[in-house]
Amino acid sequence: MSCYDRRDLGLLLLRLGTGGVLAAHGAQKLFGWFGGHGIEGTGQFMESVGYAPGRASATAAGLAETGGGALLALGLATPAAGAAAAGAMAGAAAVHVPNGFFAQEGGYEYAATLGLAAAGLAVAGPGRLSFDHAVGHVFDRGWMVPAALGVTAAVTAAVVGARTCRVRRTAEEAAGRQGTLFEE
């Protein structure tokens, strides 16, 4: 007989809460559920904040959040699920950084919290009350943690870096147009 300890219960609660919020957040993007704007509306927003192409960016973010969140809640493929969700939240945080930390001011607090919780779960593992444990940790091997986090960090850095370049270029072009107006 197996007795579950408080660590297993704590990981279950953290997985269910974090994963559920992430899955719902992603479903807003993918399906327009819970007051979301779906792929089209989210794609337009993504394009407006520098993630291009917008529709592909919305799909990628929605899949990482919905899929990563659902898998985290189940405790299945925990390293990949946590890394995917953390990467999506890093991309979201990049948009909010200019507004400071606190969410009430439009800052990155919310995205950072979800991303850190997802990354923490990827590192800590799902606990014994999980599908990963039930299937013998086939999708939760030790080597998968640094691999998933490393690949996600590289892809996220490239995507956020490209966005940053687009945002700067747009700002410089707008400043140049404004300067031209003053010269006329």
Coordinates of N, CA and C in Angstrom, one line a residue:
M1 N 0.8 -1.2 0.0 CA 0.0 0.0 0.0 C 0.9 1.2 0.0
S2 N 0.5 2.2 -0.8 CA 1.3 3.4 -0.9 C 0.6 4.5 -0.2
C3 N 1.3 5.3 0.6 CA 0.8 6.4 1.3 C 1.3 7.7 0.7
Y4 N 0.4 8.6 0.3 CA 0.8 9.8 -0.3 C 1.2 10.8 0.8
D5 N 2.3 11.5 0.6 CA 2.7 12.5 1.6 C 2.3 13.9 1.2
R6 N 2.5 14.9 2.1 CA 2.1 16.2 1.8 C 2.7 16.8 0.6
R7 N 3.9 16.4 0.2 CA 4.6 16.9 -1.0 C 3.8 16.5 -2.2
D8 N 3.3 15.2 -2.3 CA 2.5 14.8 -3.4 C 1.2 15.6 -3.5
L9 N 0.6 15.8 -2.3 CA -0.7 16.6 -2.3 C -0.4 18.1 -2.7
G10 N 0.7 18.6 -2.3 CA 1.1 20.0 -2.6 C 1.3 20.1 -4.1
L11 N 2.1 19.2 -4.7 CA 2.3 19.2 -6.1 C 1.0 19.0 -6.9
L12 N 0.1 18.2 -6.4 CA -1.2 18.0 -7.1 C -1.9 19.3 -7.1
L13 N -2.0 20.0 -6.0 CA -2.7 21.3 -5.9 C -2.1 22.3 -6.8
L14 N -0.8 22.4 -6.8 CA -0.1 23.4 -7.6 C -0.3 23.1 -9.1
R15 N -0.2 21.8 -9.5 CA -0.4 21.4 -10.9 C -1.8 21.7 -11.3
L16 N -2.8 21.3 -10.5 CA -4.2 21.6 -10.9 C -4.5 23.1 -11.0
G17 N -4.0 23.9 -10.0 CA -4.3 25.3 -10.1 C -3.5 26.0 -11.2
T18 N -2.2 25.8 -11.3 CA -1.4 26.4 -12.4 C -1.9 25.9 -13.8
G19 N -2.0 24.6 -13.9 CA -2.4 24.0 -15.2 C -3.8 24.4 -15.6
G20 N -4.7 24.5 -14.6 CA -6.1 24.9 -15.0 C -6.1 26.3 -15.5
V21 N -5.4 27.2 -14.8 CA -5.4 28.6 -15.2 C -4.8 28.8 -16.6
L22 N -3.6 28.1 -16.8 CA -3.0 28.2 -18.1 C -3.8 27.6 -19.2
A23 N -4.5 26.5 -19.0 CA -5.4 25.9 -20.0 C -6.5 26.8 -20.3
A24 N -7.1 27.4 -19.3 CA -8.2 28.4 -19.6 C -7.7 29.6 -20.3
H25 N -6.5 30.1 -19.9 CA -5.9 31.2 -20.6 C -5.7 31.0 -22.1
G26 N -5.2 29.8 -22.4 CA -4.9 29.4 -23.7 C -6.2 29.2 -24.5
A27 N -7.2 28.6 -23.9 CA -8.5 28.4 -24.5 C -9.1 29.7 -25.0
Q28 N -8.8 30.8 -24.3 CA -9.3 32.1 -24.7 C -8.7 32.4 -26.1
K29 N -7.4 32.1 -26.3 CA -6.7 32.4 -27.5 C -7.2 31.5 -28.6
L30 N -7.2 30.2 -28.3 CA -7.6 29.2 -29.4 C -9.0 29.2 -29.8
F31 N -9.9 29.2 -28.8 CA -11.3 29.0 -29.1 C -12.2 30.2 -28.8
G32 N -11.7 31.2 -28.2 CA -12.5 32.4 -27.8 C -13.4 32.1 -26.6
W33 N -13.1 31.0 -25.8 CA -13.8 30.7 -24.6 C -13.5 31.7 -23.5
F34 N -14.3 31.7 -22.5 CA -14.1 32.5 -21.3 C -13.8 34.0 -21.6
G35 N -14.5 34.5 -22.6 CA -14.4 35.9 -22.9 C -13.2 36.2 -23.8
G36 N -12.5 35.2 -24.3 CA -11.4 35.4 -25.2 C -11.8 35.9 -26.6
H37 N -10.8 36.1 -27.4 CA -11.0 36.6 -28.7 C -10.7 35.6 -29.8
G38 N -10.4 34.4 -29.5 CA -10.1 33.4 -30.5 C -8.9 33.7 -31.3
I39 N -8.6 32.8 -32.2 CA -7.4 32.9 -33.0 C -7.3 34.3 -33.8
E40 N -8.4 34.7 -34.4 CA -8.4 35.9 -35.2 C -8.1 37.1 -34.4
G41 N -8.9 37.3 -33.3 CA -8.7 38.5 -32.5 C -7.4 38.5 -31.8
T42 N -7.0 37.3 -31.3 CA -5.7 37.2 -30.6 C -4.6 37.5 -31.6
G43 N -4.7 36.9 -32.8 CA -3.7 37.1 -33.8 C -3.5 38.6 -34.2
Q44 N -4.6 39.3 -34.2 CA -4.5 40.8 -34.5 C -3.8 41.5 -33.3
F45 N -4.1 41.1 -32.1 CA -3.5 41.7 -31.0 C -2.0 41.3 -31.0
M46 N -1.7 40.1 -31.3 CA -0.2 39.6 -31.3 C 0.5 40.5 -32.3
E47 N -0.1 40.7 -33.5 CA 0.6 41.5 -34.5 C 0.8 42.9 -34.0
S48 N -0.2 43.4 -33.3 CA -0.1 44.8 -32.8 C 1.0 45.0 -31.8
V49 N 1.4 44.0 -31.1 CA 2.4 44.1 -30.1 C 3.8 43.5 -30.5
G50 N 3.9 43.3 -31.9 CA 5.1 42.9 -32.4 C 5.4 41.4 -32.7
Y51 N 4.4 40.5 -32.4 CA 4.6 39.1 -32.7 C 4.0 38.9 -34.0
A52 N 4.8 38.6 -35.0 CA 4.4 38.4 -36.4 C 4.9 37.0 -36.9
P53 N 4.1 36.4 -37.7 CA 2.8 36.7 -38.1 C 1.8 36.5 -36.9
G54 N 0.8 37.3 -36.8 CA 0.0 37.3 -35.6 C -0.8 36.0 -35.4
R55 N -1.4 35.5 -36.5 CA -2.2 34.3 -36.4 C -1.4 33.1 -35.9
A56 N -0.2 32.9 -36.5 CA 0.7 31.9 -36.1 C 1.2 32.0 -34.7
S57 N 1.5 33.3 -34.3 CA 1.9 33.5 -32.9 C 0.8 33.2 -31.9
A58 N -0.5 33.6 -32.3 CA -1.6 33.3 -31.4 C -1.8 31.8 -31.3
T59 N -1.6 31.1 -32.4 CA -1.8 29.6 -32.4 C -0.7 29.0 -31.5
A60 N 0.5 29.4 -31.7 CA 1.6 28.8 -30.9 C 1.4 29.1 -29.4
A61 N 1.1 30.3 -29.1 CA 0.9 30.7 -27.6 C -0.3 29.9 -27.1
G62 N -1.4 29.9 -27.8 CA -2.6 29.2 -27.4 C -2.3 27.7 -27.1
L63 N -1.6 27.1 -28.1 CA -1.3 25.6 -27.9 C -0.4 25.4 -26.7
A64 N 0.6 26.3 -26.5 CA 1.6 26.1 -25.4 C 0.8 26.3 -24.1
E65 N -0.1 27.2 -24.0 CA -0.8 27.5 -22.8 C -1.9 26.4 -22.5
T66 N -2.7 26.1 -23.5 CA -3.7 25.1 -23.4 C -3.2 23.7 -23.2
G67 N -2.3 23.3 -24.1 CA -1.7 22.0 -24.0 C -0.8 21.8 -22.8
G68 N 0.1 22.8 -22.6 CA 1.0 22.8 -21.4 C 0.2 22.8 -20.1
G69 N -0.8 23.6 -20.1 CA -1.6 23.7 -18.9 C -2.4 22.4 -18.6
A70 N -3.0 21.8 -19.6 CA -3.8 20.6 -19.4 C -2.8 19.5 -19.0
L71 N -1.7 19.4 -19.7 CA -0.7 18.3 -19.3 C -0.2 18.5 -17.9
L72 N 0.1 19.8 -17.5 CA 0.5 20.0 -16.1 C -0.5 19.6 -15.1
A73 N -1.8 19.9 -15.4 CA -2.9 19.6 -14.5 C -2.9 18.0 -14.3
L74 N -2.7 17.3 -15.4 CA -2.8 15.9 -15.4 C -1.5 15.3 -14.8
G75 N -0.4 16.0 -14.9 CA 0.9 15.5 -14.4 C 1.4 14.5 -15.5
L76 N 1.3 14.9 -16.7 CA 1.7 14.0 -17.8 C 2.7 14.8 -18.7
A77 N 3.9 14.2 -19.0 CA 4.9 14.9 -19.8 C 5.3 16.2 -19.1
T78 N 5.5 16.1 -17.8 CA 5.6 17.3 -17.0 C 6.8 18.2 -17.4
P79 N 8.0 17.7 -17.7 CA 9.1 18.6 -18.2 C 8.7 19.4 -19.4
A80 N 8.2 18.7 -20.4 CA 7.8 19.4 -21.7 C 6.6 20.4 -21.4
A81 N 5.6 19.9 -20.7 CA 4.4 20.8 -20.4 C 4.8 22.0 -19.7
G82 N 5.6 21.9 -18.6 CA 6.1 23.0 -17.8 C 6.9 24.0 -18.6
A83 N 7.8 23.4 -19.5 CA 8.7 24.3 -20.3 C 7.9 25.0 -21.3
A84 N 6.9 24.4 -22.0 CA 6.1 25.0 -23.0 C 5.3 26.2 -22.4
A85 N 4.7 25.9 -21.3 CA 3.9 27.0 -20.6 C 4.8 28.1 -20.1
A86 N 5.9 27.8 -19.6 CA 6.9 28.8 -19.1 C 7.3 29.7 -20.3
G87 N 7.6 29.1 -21.4 CA 8.0 29.8 -22.6 C 7.0 30.8 -23.1
A88 N 5.7 30.3 -23.1 CA 4.6 31.2 -23.5 C 4.5 32.3 -22.6
M89 N 4.6 32.1 -21.3 CA 4.5 33.2 -20.3 C 5.7 34.1 -20.4
A90 N 6.8 33.7 -20.8 CA 8.0 34.6 -20.9 C 7.7 35.5 -22.1
G91 N 7.1 35.0 -23.2 CA 6.7 35.8 -24.3 C 5.6 36.9 -23.9
A92 N 4.7 36.5 -23.1 CA 3.7 37.4 -22.6 C 4.3 38.4 -21.7
A93 N 5.2 38.0 -20.8 CA 5.8 39.0 -19.9 C 6.6 40.0 -20.7
A94 N 7.2 39.7 -21.8 CA 8.0 40.6 -22.6 C 7.1 41.8 -23.0
V95 N 5.9 41.5 -23.3 CA 4.9 42.6 -23.8 C 4.6 43.5 -22.6
H96 N 4.6 43.0 -21.4 CA 4.2 43.8 -20.2 C 5.3 44.5 -19.5
V97 N 6.5 44.2 -19.8 CA 7.7 44.7 -19.1 C 7.7 46.2 -19.0
P98 N 7.4 46.9 -20.2 CA 7.4 48.4 -20.1 C 6.5 49.0 -19.1
N99 N 5.5 48.2 -18.6 CA 4.5 48.7 -17.7 C 4.9 48.5 -16.2
G100 N 6.1 47.9 -16.0 CA 6.5 47.6 -14.6 C 6.1 46.3 -14.2
F101 N 6.2 46.0 -12.9 CA 5.9 44.7 -12.4 C 4.5 44.4 -12.1
F102 N 3.8 45.2 -11.5 CA 2.4 44.9 -11.0 C 1.4 44.8 -12.1
A103 N 0.5 43.8 -12.0 CA -0.5 43.6 -13.0 C -1.5 44.7 -13.0
Q104 N -1.8 45.3 -11.9 CA -2.8 46.4 -11.9 C -2.3 47.6 -12.7
E105 N -1.1 47.7 -13.0 CA -0.5 48.7 -13.8 C -0.2 48.2 -15.2
G106 N -0.7 47.0 -15.5 CA -0.4 46.4 -16.8 C 0.9 45.7 -16.9
G107 N 1.5 45.4 -15.7 CA 2.8 44.8 -15.7 C 2.9 43.3 -15.9
Y108 N 4.0 42.8 -15.7 CA 4.3 41.4 -16.0 C 4.1 40.4 -14.9
E109 N 3.6 40.9 -13.7 CA 3.5 40.0 -12.5 C 2.7 38.7 -12.8
Y110 N 1.6 38.8 -13.4 CA 0.8 37.6 -13.7 C 1.5 36.6 -14.6
A111 N 2.0 37.1 -15.7 CA 2.7 36.2 -16.6 C 3.9 35.6 -15.9
A112 N 4.7 36.3 -15.2 CA 5.9 35.8 -14.5 C 5.5 34.8 -13.5
T113 N 4.4 35.0 -12.7 CA 4.0 34.0 -11.7 C 3.6 32.7 -12.3
L114 N 2.8 32.8 -13.4 CA 2.4 31.5 -14.1 C 3.6 30.8 -14.7
G115 N 4.5 31.6 -15.3 CA 5.7 31.0 -15.9 C 6.6 30.4 -14.9
L116 N 6.9 31.0 -13.8 CA 7.8 30.5 -12.8 C 7.1 29.2 -12.1
A117 N 5.8 29.2 -11.9 CA 5.2 28.0 -11.4 C 5.3 26.9 -12.3
A118 N 5.1 27.1 -13.6 CA 5.2 26.1 -14.6 C 6.6 25.5 -14.7
A119 N 7.6 26.4 -14.7 CA 9.0 26.0 -14.8 C 9.4 25.2 -13.5
G120 N 8.9 25.7 -12.4 CA 9.1 25.0 -11.1 C 8.6 23.6 -11.1
L121 N 7.4 23.4 -11.7 CA 6.8 22.1 -11.8 C 7.6 21.2 -12.7
A122 N 8.1 21.8 -13.8 CA 8.9 21.0 -14.8 C 10.2 20.5 -14.0
V123 N 10.7 21.3 -13.2 CA 11.9 20.9 -12.4 C 11.6 19.9 -11.3
A124 N 10.6 20.2 -10.5 CA 10.3 19.4 -9.3 C 9.6 18.1 -9.7
G125 N 9.0 18.0 -10.8 CA 8.3 16.8 -11.2 C 6.8 16.8 -10.7
P126 N 6.0 15.9 -11.1 CA 4.6 15.9 -10.9 C 4.2 15.3 -9.5
G127 N 5.0 14.6 -8.9 CA 4.6 13.8 -7.7 C 3.9 12.5 -8.0
R128 N 3.6 11.8 -7.0 CA 3.0 10.4 -7.2 C 1.6 10.5 -7.6
L129 N 0.9 11.6 -7.4 CA -0.5 11.6 -7.8 C -0.6 12.2 -9.2
S130 N -0.1 11.5 -10.2 CA 0.0 12.0 -11.5 C 0.0 10.9 -12.5
F131 N -0.3 11.3 -13.8 CA -0.3 10.3 -14.8 C 1.2 9.9 -15.1
D132 N 2.1 10.8 -15.0 CA 3.5 10.4 -15.2 C 3.9 9.3 -14.3
H133 N 3.5 9.4 -13.0 CA 3.8 8.3 -12.1 C 3.1 7.0 -12.5
A134 N 1.8 7.1 -12.9 CA 1.0 6.0 -13.2 C 1.6 5.2 -14.4
V135 N 2.3 5.9 -15.3 CA 2.8 5.2 -16.5 C 4.3 5.0 -16.4
G136 N 4.9 5.1 -15.2 CA 6.3 4.8 -15.0 C 7.2 5.9 -15.4
H137 N 6.8 7.1 -15.4 CA 7.6 8.3 -15.8 C 8.3 8.1 -17.2
V138 N 7.5 7.5 -18.1 CA 8.0 7.4 -19.5 C 8.3 8.7 -20.1
F139 N 7.5 9.7 -19.8 CA 7.6 11.1 -20.3 C 8.1 12.1 -19.3
D140 N 8.8 11.6 -18.3 CA 9.3 12.4 -17.2 C 10.6 11.9 -16.7
R141 N 11.6 11.7 -17.6 CA 12.9 11.3 -17.3 C 13.8 12.5 -16.9
G142 N 14.8 12.2 -16.1 CA 15.7 13.2 -15.6 C 16.3 14.1 -16.7
W143 N 16.7 13.5 -17.8 CA 17.4 14.2 -18.9 C 16.4 15.1 -19.6
M144 N 15.1 14.8 -19.5 CA 14.1 15.6 -20.2 C 13.9 17.0 -19.7
V145 N 14.2 17.2 -18.4 CA 14.1 18.5 -17.8 C 15.0 19.5 -18.4
P146 N 16.3 19.3 -18.4 CA 17.2 20.3 -19.0 C 17.0 20.4 -20.5
A147 N 16.6 19.3 -21.1 CA 16.4 19.3 -22.6 C 15.2 20.2 -22.9
A148 N 14.1 20.0 -22.2 CA 12.9 20.7 -22.5 C 13.1 22.2 -22.1
L149 N 13.6 22.5 -21.0 CA 13.9 23.9 -20.6 C 14.9 24.6 -21.5
G150 N 15.9 23.9 -21.9 CA 16.9 24.5 -22.8 C 16.4 24.8 -24.2
V151 N 15.7 23.8 -24.8 CA 15.1 24.1 -26.1 C 14.1 25.2 -26.0
T152 N 13.2 25.2 -25.0 CA 12.2 26.2 -24.9 C 12.9 27.6 -24.6
A153 N 13.9 27.7 -23.8 CA 14.6 28.9 -23.6 C 15.2 29.5 -24.9
A154 N 15.8 28.6 -25.7 CA 16.4 29.0 -27.0 C 15.3 29.6 -27.9
V155 N 14.2 28.8 -28.1 CA 13.2 29.2 -29.0 C 12.5 30.5 -28.5
T156 N 12.3 30.6 -27.2 CA 11.7 31.8 -26.6 C 12.6 33.0 -26.8
A157 N 13.9 32.9 -26.6 CA 14.8 34.0 -26.8 C 14.8 34.5 -28.2
A158 N 14.7 33.5 -29.2 CA 14.7 33.9 -30.6 C 13.4 34.6 -30.9
V159 N 12.3 34.1 -30.4 CA 11.0 34.8 -30.7 C 10.8 36.1 -30.1
V160 N 11.2 36.2 -28.8 CA 11.1 37.5 -28.1 C 12.1 38.5 -28.7
G161 N 13.3 38.0 -29.0 CA 14.3 38.9 -29.7 C 13.8 39.4 -31.0
A162 N 13.2 38.6 -31.8 CA 12.7 39.1 -33.1 C 11.6 40.1 -32.8
R163 N 10.7 39.9 -31.8 CA 9.7 40.8 -31.5 C 10.3 42.1 -31.1
T164 N 11.3 42.1 -30.2 CA 11.9 43.3 -29.7 C 12.5 44.1 -30.9
C165 N 13.1 43.4 -31.9 CA 13.6 44.1 -33.1 C 12.5 44.8 -33.8
R166 N 11.4 44.1 -34.0 CA 10.2 44.7 -34.7 C 9.7 45.9 -34.0
V167 N 9.5 45.8 -32.7 CA 9.0 46.9 -31.9 C 9.9 48.1 -32.0
R168 N 11.2 47.9 -31.9 CA 12.2 49.0 -32.0 C 12.1 49.7 -33.4
R169 N 12.1 48.8 -34.4 CA 12.1 49.3 -35.8 C 10.8 50.1 -36.1
T170 N 9.7 49.7 -35.6 CA 8.4 50.4 -35.7 C 8.5 51.7 -35.0
A171 N 9.1 51.7 -33.8 CA 9.2 53.0 -33.0 C 10.1 54.0 -33.7
E172 N 11.2 53.4 -34.3 CA 12.2 54.3 -35.0 C 11.5 54.9 -36.3
E173 N 10.8 54.0 -37.0 CA 10.1 54.5 -38.2 C 9.0 55.6 -37.9
A174 N 8.3 55.4 -36.8 CA 7.3 56.4 -36.3 C 8.0 57.7 -35.9
A175 N 9.1 57.6 -35.2 CA 9.9 58.8 -34.9 C 10.4 59.5 -36.1
G176 N 10.9 58.7 -37.1 CA 11.4 59.3 -38.3 C 10.3 60.0 -39.1
R177 N 9.1 59.4 -39.1 CA 7.9 60.1 -39.8 C 7.6 61.3 -39.1
Q178 N 7.6 61.3 -37.7 CA 7.2 62.4 -36.9 C 8.3 63.5 -37.2
G179 N 9.5 63.2 -37.3 CA 10.6 64.2 -37.5 C 10.4 64.8 -38.9
T180 N 10.0 64.0 -39.9 CA 9.8 64.5 -41.2 C 8.6 65.5 -41.2
L181 N 7.6 65.2 -40.5 CA 6.5 66.2 -40.4 C 6.9 67.5 -39.9
F182 N 7.8 67.5 -38.9 CA 8.2 68.8 -38.3 C 9.2 69.5 -39.2
E183 N 9.8 68.8 -40.1 CA 10.7 69.5 -41.0 C 10.0 70.2 -42.2
E184 N 8.8 69.7 -42.5 CA 8.0 70.3 -43.6 C 7.4 71.6 -43.3

